[in-house]
Amino acid sequence: MIRTMKIDDYKEVRALWESIKGFAIRSIDDSYENIERFLKRNPTTSIVAEEDGKIVGSILCGHDGRRGCFYHVCVEESKRKNGIGKRMAKAALEALENEQINKVTLIAFKKNELGNSFWQELGWTFREDLNYYDITLNVDNITTFIQ
């Protein structure tokens, strides 16, 4: 079952993130409080996949009124290659379309070969015509990669 994520899903979604090798989790951005704030700001666009009452996939999805963005797209490793990711992406894109968002972006780590091939198979465009920049405003927002 694919459905909208609620803050009550946080504990299970966080456990899913922590189970995936190479997944990057930020100490502040991915805390309960900040995910709750994100979901309040974007109440209809984040998605989870449930199987037998257990969350097996998630997409944090939000927008700024102009562009949508996918964050933390994942499917439990044992459940991959069964269409769960495609169904979640479709649901999140439909939620953004319902809010009149016309363009969606995402970032995939270069080392994430599986993720990069997934997005290309779904027809997403790899951009070579721009540079991506960011700046950390809070040095306590530490990124941890799951080993």
mmCIF file of C-alpha atoms in Angstrom:
data_model
loop_
_atom_site.group_PDB
_atom_site.id
_atom_site.type_symbol
_atom_site.label_atom_id
_atom_site.label_comp_id
_atom_site.label_asym_id
_atom_site.label_seq_id
_atom_site.Cartn_x
_atom_site.Cartn_y
_atom_site.Cartn_z
ATOM 1 C CA MET A 1 0.000 0.000 0.000
ATOM 2 C CA ILE A 2 1.296 3.446 -0.958
ATOM 3 C CA ARG A 3 0.077 6.329 1.224
ATOM 4 C CA THR A 4 0.908 9.786 2.537
ATOM 5 C CA MET A 5 3.510 9.843 5.310
ATOM 6 C CA LYS A 6 2.433 11.003 8.767
ATOM 7 C CA ILE A 7 4.657 12.036 11.668
ATOM 8 C CA ASP A 8 3.496 8.882 13.474
ATOM 9 C CA ASP A 9 5.528 6.977 10.844
ATOM 10 C CA TYR A 10 8.777 8.678 11.863
ATOM 11 C CA LYS A 11 10.196 5.972 14.129
ATOM 12 C CA GLU A 12 9.672 3.250 11.540
ATOM 13 C CA VAL A 13 10.869 5.407 8.628
ATOM 14 C CA ARG A 14 13.985 6.395 10.570
ATOM 15 C CA ALA A 15 14.700 2.710 11.297
ATOM 16 C CA LEU A 16 14.369 2.022 7.552
ATOM 17 C CA TRP A 17 16.860 4.790 6.755
ATOM 18 C CA GLU A 18 19.274 3.415 9.327
ATOM 19 C CA SER A 19 19.055 -0.060 7.759
ATOM 20 C CA ILE A 20 20.271 1.014 4.317
ATOM 21 C CA LYS A 21 24.012 0.902 3.635
ATOM 22 C CA GLY A 22 25.308 4.210 2.255
ATOM 23 C CA PHE A 23 22.251 6.180 3.376
ATOM 24 C CA ALA A 24 23.098 9.683 4.657
ATOM 25 C CA ILE A 25 21.309 10.945 7.759
ATOM 26 C CA ARG A 26 21.735 14.458 9.143
ATOM 27 C CA SER A 27 21.706 14.939 12.888
ATOM 28 C CA ILE A 28 19.374 17.965 12.863
ATOM 29 C CA ASP A 29 17.573 17.883 9.504
ATOM 30 C CA ASP A 30 16.461 14.287 10.013
ATOM 31 C CA SER A 31 15.468 14.615 13.669
ATOM 32 C CA TYR A 32 11.866 14.006 14.719
ATOM 33 C CA GLU A 33 11.294 17.732 15.248
ATOM 34 C CA ASN A 34 12.562 18.730 11.814
ATOM 35 C CA ILE A 35 10.749 15.970 9.967
ATOM 36 C CA GLU A 36 7.576 17.006 11.818
ATOM 37 C CA ARG A 37 8.135 20.606 10.641
ATOM 38 C CA PHE A 38 8.767 19.397 7.073
ATOM 39 C CA LEU A 39 5.565 17.316 7.057
ATOM 40 C CA LYS A 40 3.512 20.225 8.448
ATOM 41 C CA ARG A 41 4.845 22.424 5.661
ATOM 42 C CA ASN A 42 4.215 19.674 3.057
ATOM 43 C CA PRO A 43 1.299 17.657 4.459
ATOM 44 C CA THR A 44 0.289 15.766 1.306
ATOM 45 C CA THR A 45 3.455 15.074 -0.657
ATOM 46 C CA SER A 46 5.688 12.709 1.364
ATOM 47 C CA ILE A 47 5.019 9.028 0.744
ATOM 48 C CA VAL A 48 5.521 5.674 2.451
ATOM 49 C CA ALA A 49 5.053 2.135 1.187
ATOM 50 C CA GLU A 50 3.592 -0.411 3.578
ATOM 51 C CA GLU A 51 3.616 -4.171 3.274
ATOM 52 C CA ASP A 52 1.958 -6.369 5.886
ATOM 53 C CA GLY A 53 1.684 -3.353 8.209
ATOM 54 C CA LYS A 54 5.417 -2.551 7.970
ATOM 55 C CA ILE A 55 6.928 0.463 6.225
ATOM 56 C CA VAL A 56 9.240 -0.772 3.466
ATOM 57 C CA GLY A 57 9.824 2.457 1.537
ATOM 58 C CA SER A 58 9.717 6.230 1.850
ATOM 59 C CA ILE A 59 10.077 9.479 -0.033
ATOM 60 C CA LEU A 60 10.315 12.821 1.725
ATOM 61 C CA CYS A 61 8.826 15.200 -0.803
ATOM 62 C CA GLY A 62 8.155 18.877 -0.563
ATOM 63 C CA HIS A 63 7.967 22.053 -2.585
ATOM 64 C CA ASP A 64 8.515 25.769 -2.289
ATOM 65 C CA GLY A 65 5.521 26.747 -4.426
ATOM 66 C CA ARG A 66 7.574 26.566 -7.596
ATOM 67 C CA ARG A 67 9.648 23.389 -7.598
ATOM 68 C CA GLY A 68 9.280 20.085 -5.880
ATOM 69 C CA CYS A 69 12.128 18.062 -4.453
ATOM 70 C CA PHE A 70 12.537 14.419 -3.457
ATOM 71 C CA TYR A 71 14.657 13.588 -0.424
ATOM 72 C CA HIS A 72 15.519 10.278 1.225
ATOM 73 C CA VAL A 73 14.000 8.032 -1.405
ATOM 74 C CA CYS A 74 14.490 4.449 -0.311
ATOM 75 C CA VAL A 75 13.095 0.938 -0.384
ATOM 76 C CA GLU A 76 14.059 -1.809 2.037
ATOM 77 C CA GLU A 77 16.828 -3.785 0.350
ATOM 78 C CA SER A 78 14.931 -7.096 0.384
ATOM 79 C CA LYS A 79 11.881 -5.453 -1.264
ATOM 80 C CA ARG A 80 13.646 -3.789 -4.202
ATOM 81 C CA LYS A 81 12.931 -4.596 -7.854
ATOM 82 C CA ASN A 82 9.213 -5.120 -7.141
ATOM 83 C CA GLY A 83 7.883 -1.753 -8.352
ATOM 84 C CA ILE A 84 7.612 -0.167 -4.896
ATOM 85 C CA GLY A 85 9.952 2.712 -5.733
ATOM 86 C CA LYS A 86 8.134 3.408 -9.001
ATOM 87 C CA ARG A 87 4.740 3.445 -7.290
ATOM 88 C CA MET A 88 6.012 5.754 -4.542
ATOM 89 C CA ALA A 89 7.574 8.132 -7.082
ATOM 90 C CA LYS A 90 4.334 8.185 -9.091
ATOM 91 C CA ALA A 91 2.291 8.960 -5.959
ATOM 92 C CA ALA A 92 4.646 11.765 -4.911
ATOM 93 C CA LEU A 93 4.629 13.259 -8.420
ATOM 94 C CA GLU A 94 0.824 13.136 -8.500
ATOM 95 C CA ALA A 95 0.698 14.875 -5.110
ATOM 96 C CA LEU A 96 2.951 17.627 -6.472
ATOM 97 C CA GLU A 97 0.854 17.938 -9.641
ATOM 98 C CA ASN A 98 -2.224 18.370 -7.442
ATOM 99 C CA GLU A 99 -0.456 21.360 -5.889
ATOM 100 C CA GLN A 100 0.321 22.752 -9.365
ATOM 101 C CA ILE A 101 4.053 22.071 -9.168
ATOM 102 C CA ASN A 102 5.541 21.714 -12.657
ATOM 103 C CA LYS A 103 9.135 20.622 -12.056
ATOM 104 C CA VAL A 104 10.770 18.257 -9.580
ATOM 105 C CA THR A 105 14.401 17.779 -8.638
ATOM 106 C CA LEU A 106 16.374 15.285 -6.615
ATOM 107 C CA ILE A 107 19.958 14.642 -5.661
ATOM 108 C CA ALA A 108 21.519 11.194 -5.885
ATOM 109 C CA PHE A 109 25.008 10.462 -4.611
ATOM 110 C CA LYS A 110 27.422 9.638 -7.443
ATOM 111 C CA LYS A 111 28.345 6.376 -5.715
ATOM 112 C CA ASN A 112 24.680 5.309 -5.637
ATOM 113 C CA GLU A 113 24.717 3.352 -8.896
ATOM 114 C CA LEU A 114 21.429 1.590 -8.157
ATOM 115 C CA GLY A 115 19.652 4.862 -7.410
ATOM 116 C CA ASN A 116 21.105 6.662 -10.408
ATOM 117 C CA SER A 117 20.093 3.892 -12.806
ATOM 118 C CA PHE A 118 16.601 3.803 -11.197
ATOM 119 C CA TRP A 119 15.988 7.502 -11.885
ATOM 120 C CA GLN A 120 17.298 7.262 -15.429
ATOM 121 C CA GLU A 121 15.019 4.256 -16.107
ATOM 122 C CA LEU A 122 12.057 6.359 -14.930
ATOM 123 C CA GLY A 123 12.942 9.073 -17.444
ATOM 124 C CA TRP A 124 14.528 11.631 -15.133
ATOM 125 C CA THR A 125 17.188 13.786 -16.793
ATOM 126 C CA PHE A 126 20.755 13.829 -15.530
ATOM 127 C CA ARG A 127 21.813 17.470 -15.651
ATOM 128 C CA GLU A 128 25.297 18.231 -16.882
ATOM 129 C CA ASP A 129 24.618 21.902 -17.562
ATOM 130 C CA LEU A 130 24.686 23.176 -13.995
ATOM 131 C CA ASN A 131 26.638 23.028 -10.782
ATOM 132 C CA TYR A 132 25.089 22.176 -7.444
ATOM 133 C CA TYR A 133 26.178 24.273 -4.453
ATOM 134 C CA ASP A 134 25.248 24.214 -0.793
ATOM 135 C CA ILE A 135 26.349 25.813 2.429
ATOM 136 C CA THR A 136 25.923 24.567 5.977
ATOM 137 C CA LEU A 137 24.400 27.184 8.270
ATOM 138 C CA ASN A 138 24.510 25.004 11.377
ATOM 139 C CA VAL A 139 27.785 23.151 11.898
ATOM 140 C CA ASP A 140 26.034 20.846 14.386
ATOM 141 C CA ASN A 141 24.008 19.359 11.496
ATOM 142 C CA ILE A 142 26.363 16.409 11.030
ATOM 143 C CA THR A 143 25.883 13.916 8.187
ATOM 144 C CA THR A 144 26.367 10.259 9.058
ATOM 145 C CA PHE A 145 26.609 7.604 6.344
ATOM 146 C CA ILE A 146 25.161 4.222 7.295
ATOM 147 C CA GLN A 147 27.811 1.511 7.032
#
